[in-house]
Amino acid sequence: MTNPTTSQPLLEVRGLSKRFGGLQAVSDLDLHVARDEVVGLIGPNGAGKSTAFNLISGTLIPTAGRVVLEGGDITGMAPSAVVRRGLARTFQSTSVYQSATVEQNLLRGALSTLPGSVWTHAVTTRERRAGLLRVAREVDEILELSGLGPYRHVAAGGLAYGHQKLLGVAIGFATRPKILLLDEPAAGLNGEECAELGRLLQRLRAHRGISVLFVEHHMAVVMELCHRIYVLVQGRKIAEGTPREIQSDPAVIEAYLGAPDYAHA
Ligand SMILES: Nc1ncnc2c1ncn2[C@@H]1O[C@H](COP(=O)(O)OP(=O)(O)OP(=O)(O)O)[C@@H](O)[C@H]1O
């Protein structure tokens, strides 16, 4: 992937911590993502990666620390408010509405870009129509970009698993994010589906220059797509660097990449 155009952080996480009872799930985490940058967050099971995502996206309130998006503090904001600020996320399991069609699922994401006032008398019928028309165009564009166009009227639950995962990414993209957080987008995908996911992320970034932060166990995908990688172990960051640096870091090899259950290369 080409390098991001600027090093000005879009997302900055400072001293982020989360304690569940006696368990320190995330400990004093600092990370940043620049505009147009693709960053990976990796580590063994239970390292705190999903918890970090939940803290950043507003699903969980941190015990300590700050999350700053474009210079504005979004720590502890409700997920819907965080989405409106430009940070969207997907979940480990596919988070599509199974009985809704592909188009309806995308509309769900795209409608969140309209101000709440669009449904009230504060806006004119003409303004409301214009907003809804823009949303419909957006959905058409994403159907085209994601390659899901032929499945527009298919119930999401009827899609192959790989397509459901792509739809999850596309729903996140439909919220017009500045940064998209993807939780294990390649989990359960075969080689060709992983390649398709990579191509989709390339297209989305080329189209609108968004940043991506993703958690992934599939190392081939991580090493190919990321500009930089952070490694978490037991809630603590143990390394950060380029894919090449991470792959040859002795601490990372010992704690994760060289572990016996590591079988994702
Ligand atoms: N809501 C919760 N209540 C209590 N403990 C939790 C909660 N959520 C996560 N944990 C614990 O926090 C630790 C970090 O979990 P987390 O799911 O963030 O790890 P992870 O790196 O995403 O793991 P995986 O790769 O398996 O998804 C684990 O020990 C987990 O059991």
Tab-separated table of C-alpha atoms and ligand atoms in Angstrom:
chain	number	residue	atom	x	y	z
A	1	MET	CA	0.000	0.000	0.000
A	2	THR	CA	1.185	3.539	-0.632
A	3	ASN	CA	2.079	5.585	2.403
A	4	PRO	CA	-0.370	8.034	3.951
A	5	THR	CA	-0.066	11.594	2.753
A	6	THR	CA	0.243	13.255	6.153
A	7	SER	CA	1.472	12.332	9.606
A	8	GLN	CA	-1.042	14.582	11.403
A	9	PRO	CA	-2.982	12.172	13.652
A	10	LEU	CA	-6.645	11.770	12.852
A	11	LEU	CA	-7.181	9.527	15.875
A	12	GLU	CA	-5.146	9.801	19.050
A	13	VAL	CA	-5.499	7.487	22.031
A	14	ARG	CA	-3.656	8.510	25.201
A	15	GLY	CA	-3.193	6.493	28.356
A	16	LEU	CA	-6.302	4.406	27.670
A	17	SER	CA	-7.058	1.899	30.444
A	18	LYS	CA	-9.907	-0.424	31.349
A	19	ARG	CA	-10.283	-2.533	34.450
A	20	PHE	CA	-12.948	-5.240	34.827
A	21	GLY	CA	-12.992	-6.018	38.561
A	22	GLY	CA	-9.537	-7.403	39.267
A	23	LEU	CA	-8.564	-7.698	35.596
A	24	GLN	CA	-6.649	-4.917	33.847
A	25	ALA	CA	-7.879	-5.566	30.293
A	26	VAL	CA	-6.205	-2.501	28.721
A	27	SER	CA	-3.339	-0.701	30.371
A	28	ASP	CA	-2.109	2.812	29.569
A	29	LEU	CA	-2.463	2.411	25.804
A	30	ASP	CA	-1.131	5.145	23.506
A	31	LEU	CA	-1.736	4.892	19.782
A	32	HIS	CA	-2.448	7.121	16.825
A	33	VAL	CA	-3.707	6.796	13.284
A	34	ALA	CA	-2.863	9.380	10.614
A	35	ARG	CA	-5.175	10.422	7.815
A	36	ASP	CA	-5.282	7.815	5.058
A	37	GLU	CA	-3.278	5.379	7.175
A	38	VAL	CA	-4.019	1.680	7.696
A	39	VAL	CA	-2.991	0.504	11.152
A	40	GLY	CA	-3.212	-2.980	12.655
A	41	LEU	CA	-3.754	-3.945	16.281
A	42	ILE	CA	-2.591	-7.496	16.918
A	43	GLY	CA	-1.909	-9.794	19.838
A	44	PRO	CA	-2.876	-13.135	21.367
A	45	ASN	CA	-6.401	-14.033	22.522
A	46	GLY	CA	-7.438	-11.965	25.523
A	47	ALA	CA	-4.793	-9.278	24.878
A	48	GLY	CA	-7.403	-6.507	25.111
A	49	LYS	CA	-7.806	-5.686	21.409
A	50	SER	CA	-11.623	-5.789	21.316
A	51	THR	CA	-11.783	-3.950	24.631
A	52	ALA	CA	-9.581	-1.214	23.146
A	53	PHE	CA	-11.965	-1.005	20.172
A	54	ASN	CA	-14.953	-0.804	22.507
A	55	LEU	CA	-13.296	2.018	24.438
A	56	ILE	CA	-12.401	3.961	21.294
A	57	SER	CA	-15.846	3.563	19.702
A	58	GLY	CA	-17.825	4.458	22.834
A	59	THR	CA	-19.212	0.974	23.569
A	60	LEU	CA	-17.282	0.973	26.877
A	61	ILE	CA	-16.262	3.837	29.173
A	62	PRO	CA	-12.532	3.821	29.991
A	63	THR	CA	-11.240	3.686	33.545
A	64	ALA	CA	-8.633	6.253	32.473
A	65	GLY	CA	-7.306	7.881	29.326
A	66	ARG	CA	-8.470	9.945	26.380
A	67	VAL	CA	-9.702	9.322	22.851
A	68	VAL	CA	-9.267	12.288	20.543
A	69	LEU	CA	-10.633	12.463	17.002
A	70	GLU	CA	-9.543	15.371	14.787
A	71	GLY	CA	-8.440	17.250	17.888
A	72	GLY	CA	-11.836	16.828	19.629
A	73	ASP	CA	-12.241	14.741	22.775
A	74	ILE	CA	-14.715	11.886	22.156
A	75	THR	CA	-13.930	9.915	25.333
A	76	GLY	CA	-17.041	8.295	26.767
A	77	MET	CA	-19.369	9.622	24.046
A	78	ALA	CA	-22.263	7.366	23.037
A	79	PRO	CA	-21.465	5.180	19.991
A	80	SER	CA	-24.063	6.996	17.864
A	81	ALA	CA	-22.411	10.356	18.633
A	82	VAL	CA	-18.990	8.869	17.851
A	83	VAL	CA	-20.298	7.661	14.471
A	84	ARG	CA	-21.570	11.158	13.707
A	85	ARG	CA	-18.096	12.528	14.508
A	86	GLY	CA	-16.689	10.224	11.811
A	87	LEU	CA	-15.582	7.009	13.518
A	88	ALA	CA	-17.399	3.804	12.539
A	89	ARG	CA	-16.696	0.215	13.540
A	90	THR	CA	-17.588	-3.332	12.674
A	91	PHE	CA	-17.797	-6.258	15.080
A	92	GLN	CA	-16.050	-9.668	15.185
A	93	SER	CA	-19.166	-11.574	14.218
A	94	THR	CA	-21.052	-10.266	11.215
A	95	SER	CA	-23.283	-7.462	12.418
A	96	VAL	CA	-25.773	-7.357	9.588
A	97	TYR	CA	-29.536	-7.527	10.010
A	98	GLN	CA	-30.107	-11.026	8.687
A	99	SER	CA	-33.698	-10.608	7.549
A	100	ALA	CA	-33.159	-7.182	5.954
A	101	THR	CA	-31.925	-6.937	2.374
A	102	VAL	CA	-28.401	-5.821	1.491
A	103	GLU	CA	-29.822	-2.466	0.387
A	104	GLN	CA	-31.768	-2.018	3.635
A	105	ASN	CA	-28.652	-2.829	5.664
A	106	LEU	CA	-26.678	-0.183	3.784
A	107	LEU	CA	-29.507	2.321	4.208
A	108	ARG	CA	-29.259	1.775	7.957
A	109	GLY	CA	-25.659	3.014	7.847
A	110	ALA	CA	-26.266	5.805	5.352
A	111	LEU	CA	-29.312	7.216	7.162
A	112	SER	CA	-27.157	7.889	10.214
A	113	THR	CA	-25.449	10.643	8.199
A	114	LEU	CA	-28.654	12.676	8.150
A	115	PRO	CA	-29.259	15.065	11.053
A	116	GLY	CA	-32.014	13.957	13.459
A	117	SER	CA	-33.907	17.125	12.493
A	118	VAL	CA	-34.585	15.645	9.065
A	119	TRP	CA	-37.537	13.731	10.574
A	120	THR	CA	-38.995	16.783	12.311
A	121	HIS	CA	-40.863	19.875	11.180
A	122	ALA	CA	-37.575	21.808	11.492
A	123	VAL	CA	-36.813	20.931	7.877
A	124	THR	CA	-38.908	21.423	4.789
A	125	THR	CA	-40.219	18.550	2.716
A	126	ARG	CA	-37.840	19.616	-0.045
A	127	GLU	CA	-34.826	19.436	2.307
A	128	ARG	CA	-35.954	16.036	3.573
A	129	ARG	CA	-36.324	14.740	0.001
A	130	ALA	CA	-32.869	16.077	-0.898
A	131	GLY	CA	-31.339	14.325	2.129
A	132	LEU	CA	-33.034	11.028	1.327
A	133	LEU	CA	-32.010	11.292	-2.326
A	134	ARG	CA	-28.380	11.793	-1.308
A	135	VAL	CA	-28.613	8.721	0.949
A	136	ALA	CA	-30.096	6.631	-1.886
A	137	ARG	CA	-27.250	7.716	-4.215
A	138	GLU	CA	-24.734	6.872	-1.528
A	139	VAL	CA	-26.171	3.361	-1.211
A	140	ASP	CA	-25.995	2.889	-5.008
A	141	GLU	CA	-22.355	3.971	-4.978
A	142	ILE	CA	-21.429	1.604	-2.158
A	143	LEU	CA	-23.236	-1.300	-3.813
A	144	GLU	CA	-21.089	-0.640	-6.867
A	145	LEU	CA	-17.822	-0.180	-4.937
A	146	SER	CA	-18.324	-3.251	-2.770
A	147	GLY	CA	-19.364	-5.530	-5.615
A	148	LEU	CA	-22.567	-6.305	-3.704
A	149	GLY	CA	-24.776	-4.760	-6.404
A	150	PRO	CA	-26.101	-8.118	-7.681
A	151	TYR	CA	-27.285	-8.925	-4.127
A	152	ARG	CA	-29.104	-5.631	-3.548
A	153	HIS	CA	-32.480	-7.274	-2.900
A	154	VAL	CA	-31.166	-10.438	-1.220
A	155	ALA	CA	-31.728	-10.889	2.527
A	156	ALA	CA	-28.340	-10.462	4.229
A	157	GLY	CA	-28.832	-13.788	6.035
A	158	GLY	CA	-28.944	-15.510	2.654
A	159	LEU	CA	-25.497	-14.241	1.595
A	160	ALA	CA	-22.374	-16.396	1.759
A	161	TYR	CA	-20.364	-15.710	4.915
A	162	GLY	CA	-17.640	-13.843	2.971
A	163	HIS	CA	-20.225	-11.508	1.467
A	164	GLN	CA	-21.763	-10.904	4.889
A	165	LYS	CA	-18.360	-9.782	6.156
A	166	LEU	CA	-17.953	-7.446	3.153
A	167	LEU	CA	-21.443	-6.093	3.835
A	168	GLY	CA	-20.415	-5.343	7.446
A	169	VAL	CA	-17.497	-3.250	6.156
A	170	ALA	CA	-19.769	-1.581	3.585
A	171	ILE	CA	-22.345	-0.640	6.272
A	172	GLY	CA	-19.566	1.015	8.267
A	173	PHE	CA	-18.436	2.858	5.139
A	174	ALA	CA	-22.009	4.029	4.501
A	175	THR	CA	-21.833	6.181	7.637
A	176	ARG	CA	-19.221	8.271	5.753
A	177	PRO	CA	-16.496	7.751	8.360
A	178	LYS	CA	-13.137	9.464	8.482
A	179	ILE	CA	-11.846	6.337	10.174
A	180	LEU	CA	-13.204	2.792	10.081
A	181	LEU	CA	-12.426	0.330	12.894
A	182	LEU	CA	-12.677	-3.280	11.750
A	183	ASP	CA	-12.730	-6.086	14.319
A	184	GLU	CA	-11.326	-9.234	12.679
A	185	PRO	CA	-12.647	-8.558	9.167
A	186	ALA	CA	-10.799	-11.589	7.728
A	187	ALA	CA	-11.937	-14.123	10.365
A	188	GLY	CA	-13.499	-17.145	8.682
A	189	LEU	CA	-12.622	-15.984	5.158
A	190	ASN	CA	-10.812	-18.194	2.651
A	191	GLY	CA	-7.814	-16.985	0.624
A	192	GLU	CA	-9.819	-15.542	-2.256
A	193	GLU	CA	-12.257	-13.827	0.146
A	194	CYS	CA	-9.298	-12.298	2.040
A	195	ALA	CA	-7.953	-10.966	-1.242
A	196	GLU	CA	-11.386	-9.514	-2.047
A	197	LEU	CA	-11.496	-7.843	1.376
A	198	GLY	CA	-8.073	-6.302	0.703
A	199	ARG	CA	-9.236	-5.012	-2.679
A	200	LEU	CA	-12.391	-3.570	-1.107
A	201	LEU	CA	-10.377	-1.670	1.518
A	202	GLN	CA	-8.086	-0.334	-1.221
A	203	ARG	CA	-11.094	0.840	-3.243
A	204	LEU	CA	-12.769	2.496	-0.253
A	205	ARG	CA	-9.582	4.319	0.685
A	206	ALA	CA	-8.891	5.383	-2.882
A	207	HIS	CA	-12.476	6.581	-3.204
A	208	ARG	CA	-12.669	8.707	-0.068
A	209	GLY	CA	-9.268	8.631	1.616
A	210	ILE	CA	-10.439	7.111	4.896
A	211	SER	CA	-8.161	5.735	7.607
A	212	VAL	CA	-8.501	2.176	8.895
A	213	LEU	CA	-7.633	0.655	12.275
A	214	PHE	CA	-8.123	-3.074	12.402
A	215	VAL	CA	-7.796	-6.003	14.746
A	216	GLU	CA	-6.851	-9.196	12.962
A	217	HIS	CA	-5.321	-12.596	13.653
A	218	HIS	CA	-4.763	-13.347	9.980
A	219	MET	CA	-1.127	-12.276	9.703
A	220	ALA	CA	-0.840	-12.426	5.918
A	221	VAL	CA	-3.685	-9.898	5.691
A	222	VAL	CA	-2.190	-7.695	8.433
A	223	MET	CA	1.283	-7.663	6.926
A	224	GLU	CA	-0.020	-6.892	3.452
A	225	LEU	CA	-2.508	-4.148	4.299
A	226	CYS	CA	-0.979	-2.225	7.206
A	227	HIS	CA	1.358	0.744	7.123
A	228	ARG	CA	2.007	0.300	10.843
A	229	ILE	CA	1.140	-2.235	13.525
A	230	TYR	CA	0.682	-2.121	17.318
A	231	VAL	CA	1.113	-5.293	19.371
A	232	LEU	CA	-0.831	-5.798	22.595
A	233	VAL	CA	-0.107	-8.519	25.151
A	234	GLN	CA	-2.076	-8.775	28.393
A	235	GLY	CA	-3.475	-5.297	27.896
A	236	ARG	CA	-0.080	-3.652	27.341
A	237	LYS	CA	1.497	-2.395	24.144
A	238	ILE	CA	4.754	-4.315	23.691
A	239	ALA	CA	5.726	-3.078	20.227
A	240	GLU	CA	4.824	-0.778	17.364
A	241	GLY	CA	6.340	-0.454	13.919
A	242	THR	CA	6.119	-1.323	10.261
A	243	PRO	CA	5.130	-4.874	9.275
A	244	ARG	CA	8.798	-5.643	8.607
A	245	GLU	CA	9.863	-4.341	12.037
A	246	ILE	CA	7.090	-6.225	13.825
A	247	GLN	CA	7.823	-9.508	12.067
A	248	SER	CA	11.438	-9.415	13.196
A	249	ASP	CA	10.859	-8.062	16.730
A	250	PRO	CA	12.061	-10.726	19.208
A	251	ALA	CA	9.532	-9.673	21.891
A	252	VAL	CA	6.652	-10.016	19.406
A	253	ILE	CA	7.900	-13.350	18.137
A	254	GLU	CA	8.171	-14.671	21.671
A	255	ALA	CA	4.804	-13.364	22.870
A	256	TYR	CA	2.706	-13.887	19.761
A	257	LEU	CA	4.081	-14.682	16.333
A	258	GLY	CA	6.176	-17.617	17.538
A	259	ALA	CA	3.549	-19.007	19.919
A	260	PRO	CA	2.492	-22.634	19.276
A	261	ASP	CA	-1.133	-21.675	18.585
A	262	TYR	CA	-0.068	-19.137	15.979
A	263	ALA	CA	-1.217	-20.613	12.697
A	264	HIS	CA	-2.418	-17.694	10.676
A	265	ALA	CA	0.497	-16.826	8.379
B	1	LIG	N1	-17.190	-7.146	29.748
B	1	LIG	C1	-16.154	-7.791	30.303
B	1	LIG	N2	-16.168	-8.122	31.611
B	1	LIG	C2	-15.126	-8.749	32.182
B	1	LIG	N3	-14.004	-9.106	31.515
B	1	LIG	C3	-13.945	-8.807	30.213
B	1	LIG	C4	-15.000	-8.140	29.533
B	1	LIG	N4	-14.650	-7.979	28.223
B	1	LIG	C5	-13.426	-8.531	28.104
B	1	LIG	N5	-12.997	-9.019	29.280
B	1	LIG	C6	-11.706	-9.651	29.543
B	1	LIG	O1	-10.711	-8.710	29.165
B	1	LIG	C7	-9.602	-9.374	28.563
B	1	LIG	C8	-9.369	-8.821	27.176
B	1	LIG	O2	-10.423	-9.289	26.338
B	1	LIG	P1	-10.579	-8.830	24.822
B	1	LIG	O3	-11.819	-9.465	24.295
B	1	LIG	O4	-10.468	-7.364	24.729
B	1	LIG	O5	-9.293	-9.506	24.164
B	1	LIG	P2	-8.940	-9.670	22.620
B	1	LIG	O6	-7.520	-9.295	22.482
B	1	LIG	O7	-9.921	-8.950	21.780
B	1	LIG	O8	-9.104	-11.242	22.437
B	1	LIG	P3	-9.545	-12.094	21.129
B	1	LIG	O9	-8.401	-12.027	20.180
B	1	LIG	O10	-9.759	-13.473	21.689
B	1	LIG	O11	-10.808	-11.482	20.605
B	1	LIG	C9	-9.925	-10.869	28.573
B	1	LIG	O12	-9.320	-11.455	29.718
B	1	LIG	C10	-11.442	-10.889	28.691
B	1	LIG	O13	-11.888	-12.060	29.345
